[in-house]
PDB file of C-alpha atoms in Angstrom:
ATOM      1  CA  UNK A 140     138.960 202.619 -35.388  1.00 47.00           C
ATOM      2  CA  UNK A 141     142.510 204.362 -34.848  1.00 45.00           C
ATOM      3  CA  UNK A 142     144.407 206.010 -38.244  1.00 38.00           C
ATOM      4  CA  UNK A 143     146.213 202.880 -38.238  1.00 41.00           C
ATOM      5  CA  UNK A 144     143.005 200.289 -38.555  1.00 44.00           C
ATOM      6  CA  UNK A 145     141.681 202.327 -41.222  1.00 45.00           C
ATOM      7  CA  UNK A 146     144.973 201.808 -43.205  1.00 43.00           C
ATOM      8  CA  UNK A 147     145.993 198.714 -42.179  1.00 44.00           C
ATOM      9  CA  UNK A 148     143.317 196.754 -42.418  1.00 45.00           C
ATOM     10  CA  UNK A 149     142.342 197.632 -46.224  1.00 47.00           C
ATOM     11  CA  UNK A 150     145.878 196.735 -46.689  1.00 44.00           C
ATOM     12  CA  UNK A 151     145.658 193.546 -45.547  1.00 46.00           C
ATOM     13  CA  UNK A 152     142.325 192.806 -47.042  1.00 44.00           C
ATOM     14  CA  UNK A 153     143.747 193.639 -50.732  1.00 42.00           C
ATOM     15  CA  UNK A 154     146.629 191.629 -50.144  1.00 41.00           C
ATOM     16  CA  UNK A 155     144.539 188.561 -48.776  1.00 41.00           C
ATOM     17  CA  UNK A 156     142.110 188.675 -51.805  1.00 41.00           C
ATOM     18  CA  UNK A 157     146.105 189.076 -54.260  1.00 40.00           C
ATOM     19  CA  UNK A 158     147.158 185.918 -52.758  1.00 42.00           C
ATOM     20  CA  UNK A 159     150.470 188.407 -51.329  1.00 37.00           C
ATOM     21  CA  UNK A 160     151.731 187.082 -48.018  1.00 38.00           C
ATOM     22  CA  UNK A 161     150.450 189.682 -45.600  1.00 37.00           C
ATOM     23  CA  UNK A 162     153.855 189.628 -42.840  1.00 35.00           C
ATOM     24  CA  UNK A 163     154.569 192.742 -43.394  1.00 32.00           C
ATOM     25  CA  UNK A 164     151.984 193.952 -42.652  1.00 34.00           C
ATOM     26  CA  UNK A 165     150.898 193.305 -39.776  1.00 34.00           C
ATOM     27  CA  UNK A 166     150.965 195.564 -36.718  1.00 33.00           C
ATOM     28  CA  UNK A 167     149.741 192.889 -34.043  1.00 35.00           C
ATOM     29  CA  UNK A 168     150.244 189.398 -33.926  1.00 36.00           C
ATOM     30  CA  UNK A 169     148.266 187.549 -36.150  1.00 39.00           C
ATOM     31  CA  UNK A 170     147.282 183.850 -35.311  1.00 40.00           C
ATOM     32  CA  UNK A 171     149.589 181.413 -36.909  1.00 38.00           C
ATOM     33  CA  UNK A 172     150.628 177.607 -35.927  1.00 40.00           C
ATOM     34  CA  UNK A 173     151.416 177.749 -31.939  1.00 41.00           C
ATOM     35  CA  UNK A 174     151.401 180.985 -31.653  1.00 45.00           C
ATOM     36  CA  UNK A 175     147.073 181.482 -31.291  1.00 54.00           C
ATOM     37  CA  UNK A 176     146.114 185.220 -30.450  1.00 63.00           C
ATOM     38  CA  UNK A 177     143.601 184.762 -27.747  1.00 87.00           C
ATOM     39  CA  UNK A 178     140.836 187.444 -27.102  1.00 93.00           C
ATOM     40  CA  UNK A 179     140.291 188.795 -23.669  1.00 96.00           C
ATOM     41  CA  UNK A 180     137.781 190.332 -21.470  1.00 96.00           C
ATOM     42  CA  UNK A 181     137.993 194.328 -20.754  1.00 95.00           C
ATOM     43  CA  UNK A 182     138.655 193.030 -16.844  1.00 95.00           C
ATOM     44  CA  UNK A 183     136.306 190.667 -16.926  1.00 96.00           C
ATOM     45  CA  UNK A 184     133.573 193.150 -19.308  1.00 97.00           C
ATOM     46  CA  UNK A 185     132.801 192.751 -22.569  1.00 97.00           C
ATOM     47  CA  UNK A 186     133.889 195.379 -24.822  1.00 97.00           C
ATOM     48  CA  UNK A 187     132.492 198.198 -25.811  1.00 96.00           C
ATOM     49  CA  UNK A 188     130.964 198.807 -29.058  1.00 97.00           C
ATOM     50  CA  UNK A 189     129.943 201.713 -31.639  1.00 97.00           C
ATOM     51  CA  UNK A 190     127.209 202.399 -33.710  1.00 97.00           C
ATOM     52  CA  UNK A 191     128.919 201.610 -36.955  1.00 97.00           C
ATOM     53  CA  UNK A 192     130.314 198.271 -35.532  1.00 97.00           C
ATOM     54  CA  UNK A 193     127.628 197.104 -34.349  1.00 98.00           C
ATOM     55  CA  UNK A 194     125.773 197.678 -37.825  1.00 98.00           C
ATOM     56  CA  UNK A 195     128.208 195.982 -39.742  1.00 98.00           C
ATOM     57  CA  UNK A 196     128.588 192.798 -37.501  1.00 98.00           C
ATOM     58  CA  UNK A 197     124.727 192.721 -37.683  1.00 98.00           C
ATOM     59  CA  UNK A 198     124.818 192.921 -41.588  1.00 98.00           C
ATOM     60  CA  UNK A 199     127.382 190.005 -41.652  1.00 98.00           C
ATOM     61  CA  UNK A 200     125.370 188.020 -39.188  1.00 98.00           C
ATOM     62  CA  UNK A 201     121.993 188.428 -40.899  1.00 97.00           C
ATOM     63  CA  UNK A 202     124.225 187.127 -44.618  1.00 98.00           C
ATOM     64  CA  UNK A 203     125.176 184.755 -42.992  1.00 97.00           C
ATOM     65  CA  UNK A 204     122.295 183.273 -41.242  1.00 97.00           C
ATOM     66  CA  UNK A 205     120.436 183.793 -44.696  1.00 96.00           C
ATOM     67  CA  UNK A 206     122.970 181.314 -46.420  1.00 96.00           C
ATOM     68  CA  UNK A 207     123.407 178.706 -43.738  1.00 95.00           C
ATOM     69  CA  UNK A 208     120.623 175.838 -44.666  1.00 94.00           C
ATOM     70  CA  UNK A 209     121.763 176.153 -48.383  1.00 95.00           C
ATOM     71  CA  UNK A 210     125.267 175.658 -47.133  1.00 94.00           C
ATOM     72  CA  UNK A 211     124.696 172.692 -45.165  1.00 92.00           C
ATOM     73  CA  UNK A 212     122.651 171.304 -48.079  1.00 93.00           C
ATOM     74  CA  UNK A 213     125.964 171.812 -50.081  1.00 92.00           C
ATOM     75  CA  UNK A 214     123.417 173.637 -52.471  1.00 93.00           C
ATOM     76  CA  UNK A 215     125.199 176.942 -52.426  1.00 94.00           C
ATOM     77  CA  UNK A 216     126.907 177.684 -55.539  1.00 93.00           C
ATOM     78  CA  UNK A 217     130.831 178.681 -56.282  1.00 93.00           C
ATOM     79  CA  UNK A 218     128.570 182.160 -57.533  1.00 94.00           C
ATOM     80  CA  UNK A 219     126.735 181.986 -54.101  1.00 95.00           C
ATOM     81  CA  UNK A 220     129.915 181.935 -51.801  1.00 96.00           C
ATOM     82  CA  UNK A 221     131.759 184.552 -54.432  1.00 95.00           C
ATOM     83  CA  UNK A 222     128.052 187.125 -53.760  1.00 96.00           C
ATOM     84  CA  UNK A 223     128.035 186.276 -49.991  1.00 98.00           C
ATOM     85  CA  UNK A 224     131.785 187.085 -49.580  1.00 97.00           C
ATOM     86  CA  UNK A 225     131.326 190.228 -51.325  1.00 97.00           C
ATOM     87  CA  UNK A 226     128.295 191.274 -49.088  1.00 97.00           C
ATOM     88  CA  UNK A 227     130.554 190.526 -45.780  1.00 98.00           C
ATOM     89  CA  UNK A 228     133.643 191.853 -47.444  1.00 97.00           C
ATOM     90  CA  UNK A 229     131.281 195.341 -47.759  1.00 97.00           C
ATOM     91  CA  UNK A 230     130.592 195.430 -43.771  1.00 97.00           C
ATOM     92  CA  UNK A 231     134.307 195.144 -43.083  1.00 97.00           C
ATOM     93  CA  UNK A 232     134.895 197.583 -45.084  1.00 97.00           C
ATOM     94  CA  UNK A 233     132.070 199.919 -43.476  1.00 97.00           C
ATOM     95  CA  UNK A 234     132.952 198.802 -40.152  1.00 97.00           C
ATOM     96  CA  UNK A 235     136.449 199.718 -41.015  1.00 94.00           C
ATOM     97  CA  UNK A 236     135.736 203.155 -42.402  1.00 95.00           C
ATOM     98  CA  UNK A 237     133.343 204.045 -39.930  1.00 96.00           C
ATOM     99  CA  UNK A 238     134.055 202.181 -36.242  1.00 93.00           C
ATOM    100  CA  UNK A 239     135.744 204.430 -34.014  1.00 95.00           C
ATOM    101  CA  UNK A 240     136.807 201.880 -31.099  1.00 96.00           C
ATOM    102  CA  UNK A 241     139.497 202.559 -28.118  1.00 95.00           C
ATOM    103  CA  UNK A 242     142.884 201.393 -29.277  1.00 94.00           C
ATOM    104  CA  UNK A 243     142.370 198.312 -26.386  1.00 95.00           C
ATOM    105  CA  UNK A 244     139.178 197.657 -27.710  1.00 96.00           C
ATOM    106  CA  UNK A 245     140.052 197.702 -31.568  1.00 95.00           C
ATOM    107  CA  UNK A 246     142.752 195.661 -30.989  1.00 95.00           C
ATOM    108  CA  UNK A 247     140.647 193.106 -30.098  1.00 96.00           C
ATOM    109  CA  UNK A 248     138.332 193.427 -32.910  1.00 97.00           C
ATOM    110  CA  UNK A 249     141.200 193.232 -34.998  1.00 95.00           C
ATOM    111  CA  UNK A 250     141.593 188.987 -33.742  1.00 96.00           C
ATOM    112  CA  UNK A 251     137.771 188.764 -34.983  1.00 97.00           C
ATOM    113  CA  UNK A 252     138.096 190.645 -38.066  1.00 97.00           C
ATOM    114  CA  UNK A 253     141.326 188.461 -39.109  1.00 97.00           C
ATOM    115  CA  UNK A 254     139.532 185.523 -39.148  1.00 97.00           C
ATOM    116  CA  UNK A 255     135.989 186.759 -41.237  1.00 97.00           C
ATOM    117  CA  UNK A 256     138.972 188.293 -43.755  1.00 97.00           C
ATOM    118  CA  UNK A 257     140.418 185.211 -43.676  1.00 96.00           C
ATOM    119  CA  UNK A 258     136.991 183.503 -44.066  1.00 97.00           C
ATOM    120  CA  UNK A 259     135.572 185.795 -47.127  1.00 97.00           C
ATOM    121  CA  UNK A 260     139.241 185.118 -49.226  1.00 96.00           C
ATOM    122  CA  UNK A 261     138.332 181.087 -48.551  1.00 95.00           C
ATOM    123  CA  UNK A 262     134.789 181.775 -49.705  1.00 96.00           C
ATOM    124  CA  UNK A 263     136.077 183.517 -53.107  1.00 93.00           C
ATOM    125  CA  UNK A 264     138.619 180.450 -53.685  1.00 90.00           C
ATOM    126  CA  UNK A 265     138.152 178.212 -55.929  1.00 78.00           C
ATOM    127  CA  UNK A 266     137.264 175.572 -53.397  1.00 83.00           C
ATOM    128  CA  UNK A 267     136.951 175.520 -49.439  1.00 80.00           C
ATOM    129  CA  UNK A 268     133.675 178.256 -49.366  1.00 90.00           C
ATOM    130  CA  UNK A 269     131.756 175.748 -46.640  1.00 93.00           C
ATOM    131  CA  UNK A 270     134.987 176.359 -44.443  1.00 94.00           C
ATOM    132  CA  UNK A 271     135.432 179.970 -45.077  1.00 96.00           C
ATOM    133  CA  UNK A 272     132.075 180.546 -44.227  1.00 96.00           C
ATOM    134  CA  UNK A 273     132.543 177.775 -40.959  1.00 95.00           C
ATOM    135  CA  UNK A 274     135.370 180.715 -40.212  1.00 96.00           C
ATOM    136  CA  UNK A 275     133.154 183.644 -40.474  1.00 97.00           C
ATOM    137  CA  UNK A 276     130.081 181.917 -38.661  1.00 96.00           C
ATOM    138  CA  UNK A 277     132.874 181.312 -35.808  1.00 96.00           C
ATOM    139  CA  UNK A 278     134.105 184.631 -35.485  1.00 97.00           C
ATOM    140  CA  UNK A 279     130.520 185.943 -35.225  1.00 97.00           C
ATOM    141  CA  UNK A 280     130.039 183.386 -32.262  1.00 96.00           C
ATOM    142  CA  UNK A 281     133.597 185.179 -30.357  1.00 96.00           C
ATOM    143  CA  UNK A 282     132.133 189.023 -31.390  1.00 97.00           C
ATOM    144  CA  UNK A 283     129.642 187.992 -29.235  1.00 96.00           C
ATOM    145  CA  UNK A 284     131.054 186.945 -26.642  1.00 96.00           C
ATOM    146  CA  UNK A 285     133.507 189.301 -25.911  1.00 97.00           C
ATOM    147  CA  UNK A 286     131.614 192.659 -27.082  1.00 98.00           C
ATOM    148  CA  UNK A 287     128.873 194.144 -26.051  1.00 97.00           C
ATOM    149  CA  UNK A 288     126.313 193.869 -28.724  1.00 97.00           C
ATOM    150  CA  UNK A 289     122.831 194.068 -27.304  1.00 95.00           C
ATOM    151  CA  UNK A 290     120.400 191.301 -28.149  1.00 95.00           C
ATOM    152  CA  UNK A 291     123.692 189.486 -30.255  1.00 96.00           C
ATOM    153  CA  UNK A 292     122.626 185.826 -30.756  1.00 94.00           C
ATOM    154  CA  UNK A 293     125.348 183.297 -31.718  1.00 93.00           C
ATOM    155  CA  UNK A 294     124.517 181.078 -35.010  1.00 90.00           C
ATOM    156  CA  UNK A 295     124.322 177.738 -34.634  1.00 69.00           C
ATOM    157  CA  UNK A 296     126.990 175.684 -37.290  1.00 46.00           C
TER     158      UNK A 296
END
């Protein structure tokens, strides 16, 4: 990921989890009412990955596919979604330490990342964990199909 990323995003993360309205921070658009960052193609390609993103994305996958069936039980536990978010939040945080992406390509990651951030804070609320992890489990689905991740498989929700 560029110098920025590696900044940025841990930025952004602590001031998710501190309730702080993130605005100013933000270097790209972020997806708000009407105004929906899309992802794109690489010209029609998916894009590329490294090592240390596609480790991390498979760590966050295999937490999550772990915790689905207790989640659509509704047996998972306010302790449960606080332990999974923690275990996701510790892939972003590898990914973001350790990715080294183009600046095209990381920008795109970025619009995935958002929303798993933005799925692990709901998880660590005091309600609204089924929907944070409904967020995560959706971003997943979009890493994989715009980068490439060999043998990726989308989770069903």
């Amino acid at each position: 990921m560029s110098l920025v990323s590696k900044f940025l995003v841990p930025a952004i993360i602590a001031a998710l989890l501190w309730g702080m309205p993130v605005a100013g921070f933000a270097a790209e658009p972020h997806a708000h009412a009407g105004a929906a960052v899309q992802l794109k193609l690489d010209n029609g390609n998916k894009w590329q990955t490294d090592d240390a993103l596609r480790r991390g994305m498979g760590e966050i996958r295999t937490a999550m596919a772990g915790s689905l069936a207790p989640i659509h039980k509704k047996k998972f536990t306010p302790k449960q979604y606080e332990a999974l978010a923690d275990r996701v939040q510790t892939q972003i945080d590898y990914v973001v330490g350790n990715c080294k992406l183009p600046e095209d390509a990381d920008a795109q990651l970025h619009i995935v990342l958002e929303q798993i951030i933005d799925g692990v804070a709901e998880m660590k609320a005091a309600s609204g964990g089924d929907k944070g992890a409904v967020k995560i489990v959706q971003a997943l689905d979009l890493y994989g199909k715009y980068f490439n991740h060999a043998g990726w498989k989308p989770l069903t929700h």
